[in-house]
Structures are given as structure tokens and as C-alpha cells.
Amino acid sequence: MATASAMTDQASFKRRAMYAIDDFEDTALAKRLRLRAGPQKPEKPKASTANGSTSNALVRIDPPAGSSTGSPVATTANGLHQSTALARFNADGSQQRALTRANITQPKPEWHPPWKLHRVVAGHLGWVRALAVEPDNQWFASGAGDRTIKIWDMASGRLRLTLTGHISTVRGLAVSPRHPYLFSCGEDKMVKCWDLETNKVIRHYHGHLSGVYTLSLHPTLDVLVTGGRDGVARVWDMRSRSNIHVLSGHKQTVTDVKCQEGDPQVITGSLDATVRLWDLAAGKTMGVLTHHKKGVRALAIHPKEFTFASASTNTIKQWKCPEGALMQNFSGHNAIINTLAVNEDNVMVSGGDDGTMSFWDWKTGYRFQSLNSIAQPGSLEAEAGLMSSTFDHTGLRLICGEADKTIKIWKPDDEATPENYPMDWKPSLGRQKF
């Protein structure tokens, strides 16, 4: 009898110990009772749901009331059923997402009219490598491999003036918006300032060790930035001709330079496949963009947005200032891209070394037109290549300098409507805006 009662007492003690463990999990008494009760069989882990009830390891999220599908739907804070999901709980009660399928929405591109050839201007005896439009939109300048700079009337396309002075190909041109000056640079290492009232050179900027391939004027400061084959961008005081900064860091030729009012005030692209953002006050690099796989040959700054684009072979990338965050890729123009231009209507044009042209919607990266430029009669087929391009100040005329020695002017088709030329656009998961 004594033995039976002792066994009963021990069993009741074990039961009391287990109740104490459940009720006083974190107390010292529960720990002592657990030691006296001895080892217990482990139980299956249970996970608490949102309403306090327990469930097994795999939990299905119930569909909302009125839903016709039997698949689990997760409801977001704003009441939209955004994705299909299964939730899995680990042994310690932590939630682990097993499967998600989000509804990704892509913005529809804006409709743009197709562009057509308006005029062909002939007169140069070499590749047209540089273009610049005058601030009043009355005329534009072109520089070519025949070592001359020609001034053309915007409305009629007639030749107004020819400037001679360079002894090698003219590679860069810029017209000052605040002074009657035209700036030019070339493969003869020279950077010249022309007075447009006398049509003569009034200043030289000496310092580059090799050919100067690009130049840009600061929009608000009297500062000129040039870049070239010596791998540096030089910042010049327009009036005193002094070399303010030497922006060094690129490993190869600086192919394009752009200036803007806000930081980064100077952006350079190079054949070392990088784009550099510069602090103009300190003369130092703010950031290096290394996303391109091949040499960057062209840059374009949006006239209204604080964004810019860079182009290398087969690839165009869009960036957000000031930090240089990648926004999206423009894919589809498979060529060596020599030139980029963008206007206020969010139309970007890329020109290829093989004569191909692509017209893009800036916001979405949709290519709404693709065409081949035709070399002028008497030229080789290989001479169909775009070397330079720019929009006029209205954004309704595109001026292209080409390898067949002509300048082609394009304009949007006035008779085109969304009904005549519908967009062939389909949303895809492959190309998303970042």
C-alpha cells in the first residue's frame, strides 16, 4: 500500500510540475520543478496566428470574402490584393516567406509622332564631328574633318560663313549664351575662342597634351571644360585663359563632357568604360559609375529633369543626379553609339556608327522608332554613320552630322496621330524601371 501511494504521489507531483511549467514559464520555481520532474517528451512546435490561435507549421492565408479564386491572397494595408503568398513558420515561431508573386505594373509610354527627314545640307569635305545651336535659334555651327567651322541658317539651311584656323579635325563646338563667343576644339590640341562680331580668334587655351575631343560651357559661370586624348578634363577661366582645374582620374580618352548648374556640375565619359561625376569647386571626383562594359562615347543631360544618360556600344543607361543612381537601361540599339541628344518633350535620339538611329521615350525607355540613315548619292554604304547630333532650342528640329559629309535635319511628322501610328508596346517583366 505504501508503495502504491508513493507512486501516486510521485505521478501527481509530476502533473503539478508540468502545470507550473506552463503557467510560470519564466520563474525560478518552474525551473526547480522542471529539474525534479525529470525529462519530458518533446511536443510539436506550435505557431501563434494573428488571432491568438495555434496552427501547424504550414499556414495558408485565407482569401478575402467574395473572392472567386481558391488561391491564397495577401491583403495590403490599402486593401489591394497585391500578391499570392504562402507563409511558413520555423520551429521557433518566426515567419518565413515561401512564395510571393507580386503584381508588377509598368507605366505606359507617352505617344510621340514619328520623325522624318526634313532637309539635307551639304558643304563640308569631311565627317561632320561637331554641332552647336545659337541661343536665339537663328543659326547653327558645324565642325568637320575638313578643318573648317561653318555657320548655317536654321530656317533655310543656307551657308552664312566659313571659319578657318584649325589645322586638324574640329571635334567640339559651343556657343556662349551670355557672350558673343563661339568656342571650338580639335585634334590639333587647340581650344579657340572666336569673337562672332569680328569672326576672328581672340583667345587660345593651351594645356592639353593631345587631341581635344569634347568641350562644354557651364550654364551660369564663365567657365569652359574640355576633354581629350590625354585622359583629363581641363577647367578654364573663359576670360583669363587660366587652367583652374585638371580633373584627372580617367585611364583613357575623355570622349564627352557635360556641364550643368547643380552638383555634379561636370560629368565626363571615357573610353575606360566609366562615367565620372565631379565637384567643380574642389576639382575632385564625387562618384564613379562603372556599370558600362565598354567605352562611353556620348552623354546627354535632360533639359528639365535632374537626370542624364550615357551611351556605350549596344547600351544606353539613364542616371539620376546628384548621386548617380542607375534608373533604367535603354536596350535594343545594337551598334557603336557615337551620339545622344534629348529634348524637353522627353524624346531621346541615339545615333550609331553604322547609320542606325533610335528614338526613345525618356520616361519609360520605350523605343518608338528605329531607322537607317541613307548616305548621300556618290557615297559608300559604309559612310552611313552618325557622328554628332543636337536638337535646336524648340526641340522640334534634330540636326545630325554624318560620315557622308552631310548635315541632315529631321522633324516630327505633323500629320501623324496615335490612330495612324499606334504604339506597338507590350509590358514585359524583363525591363523594369529601378
XYZ file of C-alpha atoms in Angstrom:
434
model
C 0.000 0.000 0.000
C 2.801 2.357 0.960
C 4.497 1.734 -2.354
C 1.280 2.369 -4.336
C 0.586 5.635 -2.519
C 4.176 6.756 -3.066
C 3.828 6.135 -6.827
C 0.526 8.073 -6.862
C 2.152 10.989 -5.042
C 5.041 10.997 -7.493
C 2.645 10.996 -10.523
C 0.592 13.850 -9.041
C 3.828 15.757 -8.341
C 4.839 15.379 -11.982
C 1.439 16.683 -13.121
C 1.724 19.680 -10.777
C 5.238 20.313 -12.060
C 4.033 20.379 -15.673
C 1.181 22.786 -14.799
C 3.675 25.009 -13.030
C 5.953 24.949 -16.070
C 3.076 26.012 -18.342
C 1.809 28.739 -16.001
C 5.126 30.120 -14.725
C 7.432 29.626 -17.666
C 9.949 32.298 -16.722
C 10.006 31.916 -12.917
C 12.703 30.293 -10.796
C 10.100 27.955 -9.263
C 9.300 26.491 -12.653
C 12.978 25.787 -13.269
C 13.306 23.946 -9.933
C 10.139 21.936 -10.567
C 11.363 21.029 -14.058
C 14.575 19.611 -12.586
C 12.677 17.490 -10.023
C 10.124 16.234 -12.589
C 12.806 14.791 -14.866
C 12.925 14.686 -18.706
C 9.643 15.012 -20.679
C 8.694 14.034 -24.208
C 9.128 16.970 -26.661
C 5.946 18.357 -28.200
C 5.436 19.567 -31.772
C 6.142 23.284 -32.123
C 3.049 25.438 -32.434
C 2.938 28.888 -34.022
C 0.555 31.623 -33.000
C -1.556 33.245 -35.683
C -2.817 36.828 -35.696
C -5.974 35.955 -33.676
C -4.059 34.063 -30.965
C -4.941 30.511 -32.061
C -2.290 27.927 -32.835
C -1.721 26.143 -36.104
C 0.610 23.725 -37.843
C 3.912 24.680 -39.474
C 2.405 25.495 -42.896
C -0.204 28.242 -42.832
C -2.463 29.233 -45.706
C -3.533 32.870 -45.865
C -7.276 32.811 -46.416
C -8.695 34.596 -49.458
C -10.848 37.679 -48.853
C -14.605 37.361 -48.736
C -16.168 37.333 -52.170
C -13.007 36.138 -53.886
C -13.788 33.627 -56.641
C -10.350 32.024 -56.688
C -9.264 29.475 -54.191
C -5.648 30.627 -54.191
C -4.293 32.357 -51.090
C -4.226 36.158 -51.425
C -2.382 38.569 -49.156
C -4.164 41.861 -48.482
C -2.050 45.020 -48.276
C -2.602 47.951 -45.914
C -4.591 49.890 -48.503
C -6.916 46.964 -49.185
C -5.397 45.916 -52.539
C -4.841 42.226 -53.113
C -1.315 42.591 -54.351
C 0.266 39.140 -54.296
C -0.270 35.447 -53.813
C 1.660 34.074 -50.832
C 2.223 31.055 -48.606
C 3.705 31.655 -45.156
C 5.898 29.096 -43.399
C 6.769 29.132 -39.709
C 10.038 27.894 -38.277
C 10.275 25.830 -35.074
C 10.963 28.966 -33.012
C 7.788 30.635 -34.276
C 9.480 33.051 -36.725
C 7.751 33.530 -40.068
C 9.492 32.612 -43.302
C 8.087 33.691 -46.715
C 7.950 30.705 -49.049
C 6.420 32.077 -52.241
C 5.492 35.548 -53.498
C 4.203 36.706 -56.840
C 3.787 40.487 -56.919
C 1.664 42.353 -59.427
C 4.268 44.496 -61.212
C 2.796 47.452 -63.085
C 4.777 49.250 -65.796
C 3.929 52.793 -66.851
C 2.652 53.156 -70.392
C 4.935 55.240 -72.635
C 3.835 58.632 -73.884
C 2.924 58.674 -77.585
C 5.376 60.595 -79.782
C 4.968 61.314 -83.507
C 7.484 59.593 -85.785
C 10.337 61.704 -87.129
C 11.052 62.203 -90.832
C 13.861 63.719 -92.884
C 13.299 67.420 -93.489
C 16.469 68.688 -95.175
C 19.951 67.576 -96.233
C 22.678 70.235 -96.043
C 25.892 69.569 -97.964
C 29.061 71.653 -97.945
C 31.690 70.037 -95.746
C 34.526 67.967 -97.210
C 34.948 65.657 -94.210
C 32.998 63.863 -91.481
C 30.805 66.307 -89.546
C 32.044 65.760 -85.985
C 30.572 68.692 -84.025
C 27.361 70.739 -83.920
C 26.159 73.697 -81.837
C 22.985 75.797 -81.963
C 22.963 79.531 -81.303
C 20.877 80.642 -78.232
C 18.392 82.631 -80.373
C 17.861 79.613 -82.648
C 18.687 81.653 -85.774
C 21.697 79.634 -86.924
C 23.834 76.630 -86.050
C 27.537 75.840 -86.407
C 29.180 72.640 -87.631
C 32.776 71.436 -87.397
C 34.218 68.732 -89.628
C 37.222 66.741 -90.734
C 37.971 69.366 -93.398
C 39.310 71.602 -90.536
C 36.619 74.258 -91.055
C 33.724 75.576 -88.982
C 30.632 76.520 -90.988
C 27.713 78.685 -89.878
C 24.328 77.709 -91.384
C 20.971 79.480 -91.401
C 18.478 77.451 -89.370
C 15.382 78.323 -91.415
C 16.744 77.977 -94.936
C 19.815 75.750 -94.465
C 21.981 78.191 -96.439
C 25.678 78.666 -95.652
C 26.334 82.002 -93.947
C 30.025 81.851 -93.052
C 33.103 79.604 -93.007
C 35.729 79.977 -90.254
C 39.238 78.606 -90.823
C 42.016 78.337 -88.277
C 42.228 74.769 -87.035
C 44.908 72.595 -88.608
C 43.166 69.280 -87.870
C 39.650 67.864 -87.443
C 37.267 70.066 -85.418
C 35.801 67.844 -82.681
C 33.843 70.169 -80.380
C 31.773 73.372 -80.626
C 29.816 75.514 -78.164
C 28.108 78.916 -78.441
C 28.027 81.060 -75.297
C 24.538 82.161 -74.188
C 25.880 85.291 -72.437
C 28.715 86.440 -74.699
C 29.115 86.783 -78.494
C 31.634 83.918 -78.420
C 31.971 80.600 -80.214
C 34.327 78.019 -78.714
C 35.946 75.236 -80.721
C 38.411 72.422 -80.089
C 40.114 69.919 -82.348
C 42.612 67.135 -82.809
C 45.359 69.775 -83.202
C 45.369 70.180 -79.340
C 43.901 73.663 -79.751
C 40.976 75.239 -77.922
C 39.916 78.508 -79.539
C 37.541 81.332 -78.644
C 36.028 83.119 -81.655
C 34.527 86.605 -81.452
C 31.333 86.434 -83.520
C 31.312 90.193 -84.043
C 34.654 90.189 -85.870
C 34.697 86.448 -86.811
C 38.261 86.129 -85.538
C 40.038 84.117 -82.855
C 40.582 86.236 -79.749
C 41.812 83.609 -77.236
C 43.678 80.306 -77.163
C 43.616 77.893 -74.232
C 46.920 75.977 -74.086
C 47.477 72.908 -71.913
C 46.175 69.711 -73.489
C 48.902 67.231 -74.372
C 46.983 65.562 -77.203
C 43.858 65.960 -79.332
C 40.874 67.698 -77.692
C 37.725 65.692 -78.405
C 34.973 67.489 -76.494
C 34.072 70.773 -74.871
C 31.225 72.196 -72.810
C 30.284 75.589 -71.368
C 28.989 75.999 -67.818
C 25.425 77.391 -67.949
C 25.930 80.072 -65.259
C 29.693 80.511 -64.709
C 32.259 81.913 -67.146
C 33.937 78.520 -67.226
C 34.883 76.216 -70.095
C 35.544 72.466 -69.680
C 37.437 70.450 -72.306
C 38.413 66.796 -72.502
C 40.554 64.755 -74.832
C 43.011 62.010 -75.589
C 45.308 62.849 -72.670
C 42.642 61.357 -70.348
C 41.923 64.527 -68.345
C 39.226 67.190 -68.356
C 40.544 70.723 -68.004
C 38.548 73.581 -66.490
C 39.406 77.001 -67.960
C 38.592 80.536 -66.916
C 36.951 81.901 -70.048
C 38.375 85.428 -69.680
C 41.848 84.979 -68.167
C 42.580 81.721 -70.076
C 43.989 80.182 -66.869
C 43.674 76.453 -66.234
C 41.629 76.349 -62.993
C 41.484 72.566 -62.503
C 42.858 69.453 -64.119
C 40.220 66.769 -63.500
C 42.332 63.610 -63.598
C 41.145 60.089 -62.870
C 40.159 58.554 -66.190
C 42.505 55.903 -67.574
C 41.755 56.551 -71.251
C 40.438 59.183 -73.664
C 37.741 61.521 -72.353
C 35.111 61.319 -75.100
C 32.367 63.610 -73.788
C 31.926 66.354 -71.187
C 28.695 67.936 -69.963
C 28.154 70.842 -67.546
C 25.069 71.698 -65.514
C 24.077 74.206 -62.855
C 23.686 71.843 -59.893
C 26.149 69.321 -58.487
C 27.634 67.325 -60.091
C 28.405 70.381 -62.218
C 30.731 68.434 -64.524
C 30.089 64.916 -65.900
C 32.639 63.119 -68.081
C 32.507 59.895 -70.092
C 35.578 57.970 -71.172
C 36.757 55.009 -73.217
C 37.799 53.374 -69.916
C 34.051 52.450 -69.644
C 33.386 54.777 -66.689
C 31.395 57.945 -66.117
C 32.757 60.376 -63.521
C 30.842 62.998 -61.563
C 32.991 65.959 -60.495
C 32.907 68.504 -57.688
C 33.789 71.657 -59.615
C 34.718 73.729 -56.540
C 37.189 71.159 -55.192
C 38.275 69.769 -58.560
C 37.781 66.200 -57.306
C 35.678 63.169 -58.191
C 32.289 62.930 -56.466
C 31.493 59.495 -57.869
C 32.488 56.916 -60.475
C 29.832 54.965 -62.403
C 31.278 51.633 -63.503
C 28.154 49.946 -64.915
C 29.192 50.115 -68.582
C 31.149 47.213 -70.049
C 32.607 49.158 -72.996
C 33.835 52.679 -73.632
C 31.365 55.504 -73.024
C 31.227 57.656 -76.153
C 28.291 60.005 -75.522
C 26.420 61.786 -72.724
C 23.133 63.710 -72.735
C 21.618 65.824 -69.942
C 17.842 66.233 -69.822
C 16.946 69.937 -70.246
C 14.316 69.903 -67.463
C 14.867 66.878 -65.238
C 17.868 66.360 -62.951
C 18.846 63.239 -64.912
C 21.279 62.279 -67.666
C 22.079 59.381 -69.989
C 25.317 57.743 -71.107
C 25.907 55.540 -74.144
C 28.401 52.822 -74.945
C 28.331 50.037 -77.522
C 24.847 48.391 -77.537
C 23.854 50.039 -74.240
C 22.334 53.303 -73.034
C 21.886 53.918 -69.309
C 19.851 56.584 -67.552
C 21.089 58.067 -64.267
C 19.658 60.199 -61.506
C 21.552 63.168 -60.137
C 23.168 64.100 -57.814
C 24.252 60.660 -56.569
C 24.407 58.938 -59.957
C 21.852 56.204 -59.202
C 21.006 53.934 -62.142
C 17.383 54.482 -63.194
C 16.968 52.245 -66.245
C 18.573 50.729 -69.321
C 17.612 51.534 -72.907
C 18.245 48.276 -74.739
C 17.815 47.493 -78.417
C 20.206 49.805 -80.277
C 22.930 47.306 -81.168
C 25.679 49.495 -82.564
C 28.611 51.640 -81.526
C 26.652 54.664 -80.289
C 28.518 57.869 -81.127
C 25.971 60.470 -80.124
C 22.980 61.151 -77.857
C 20.519 64.037 -77.740
C 17.366 64.664 -75.687
C 14.725 67.399 -75.882
C 12.127 68.863 -73.496
C 9.389 66.594 -74.911
C 11.156 63.533 -73.458
C 12.394 62.305 -76.838
C 15.912 60.914 -76.839
C 17.833 60.080 -80.012
C 20.815 57.764 -80.249
C 22.977 57.683 -83.376
C 25.095 54.688 -84.340
C 28.371 54.287 -86.192
C 26.557 52.125 -88.763
C 23.969 54.796 -89.640
C 21.190 53.471 -87.391
C 19.043 55.892 -85.400
C 16.778 55.078 -82.472
C 14.134 57.365 -80.974
C 13.244 56.670 -77.327
C 10.679 57.756 -74.768
C 12.811 59.194 -71.953
C 10.453 58.237 -69.109
C 9.946 54.566 -69.882
C 12.831 53.603 -72.174
C 10.452 52.515 -74.950
C 11.912 52.733 -78.474
C 9.103 54.170 -80.586
C 11.058 54.498 -83.852
C 14.116 52.930 -85.430
C 15.503 53.784 -88.855
C 18.621 53.784 -91.003
C 20.144 56.983 -92.297
C 20.836 56.854 -96.042
C 24.223 58.062 -97.303
C 24.046 60.787 -99.930
C 24.402 59.724 -103.601
C 28.000 59.043 -104.577
C 28.980 57.851 -101.087
C 29.933 54.380 -99.979
C 27.428 52.417 -97.916
C 29.984 52.379 -95.119
C 29.773 56.170 -94.935
C 26.287 55.987 -93.437
C 27.240 56.783 -89.870
C 26.142 59.357 -87.308
C 28.969 61.330 -85.708
C 27.123 64.117 -83.881
C 23.597 65.293 -83.146
C 21.735 68.039 -81.317
C 18.218 69.400 -81.003
C 17.507 73.053 -81.659
C 16.089 75.129 -78.794
C 12.479 74.381 -79.713
C 13.109 70.635 -79.636
C 11.279 70.297 -82.977
C 14.356 70.056 -85.219
C 17.016 67.389 -84.897
C 20.354 68.207 -86.542
C 22.665 65.270 -87.297
C 26.245 65.368 -88.557
C 27.165 62.309 -90.570
C 30.080 60.419 -92.072
C 28.834 61.069 -95.623
C 29.880 64.756 -95.077
C 26.284 65.989 -94.912
C 24.142 67.514 -92.185
C 20.633 66.033 -92.026
C 17.773 67.881 -90.337
C 14.840 65.831 -89.028
C 11.425 66.944 -87.805
C 8.364 65.206 -86.325
C 5.612 64.217 -88.749
C 2.878 66.870 -88.392
C 0.196 64.623 -89.857
C 0.829 61.684 -87.544
C -1.782 60.791 -84.916
C -1.998 57.967 -82.357
C -4.583 56.351 -84.668
C -2.310 56.472 -87.743
C 0.810 55.380 -85.867
C -0.271 53.320 -82.846
C 2.337 52.258 -80.329
C 3.468 48.654 -80.558
C 4.070 48.431 -76.832
C 3.642 45.423 -74.590
C 4.580 45.380 -70.893
C 7.277 42.886 -70.009
C 8.874 41.691 -66.799
C 12.336 41.808 -68.348
C 12.735 45.586 -68.443
C 11.762 47.343 -65.257
C 12.482 50.858 -64.026
C 14.668 50.862 -60.957
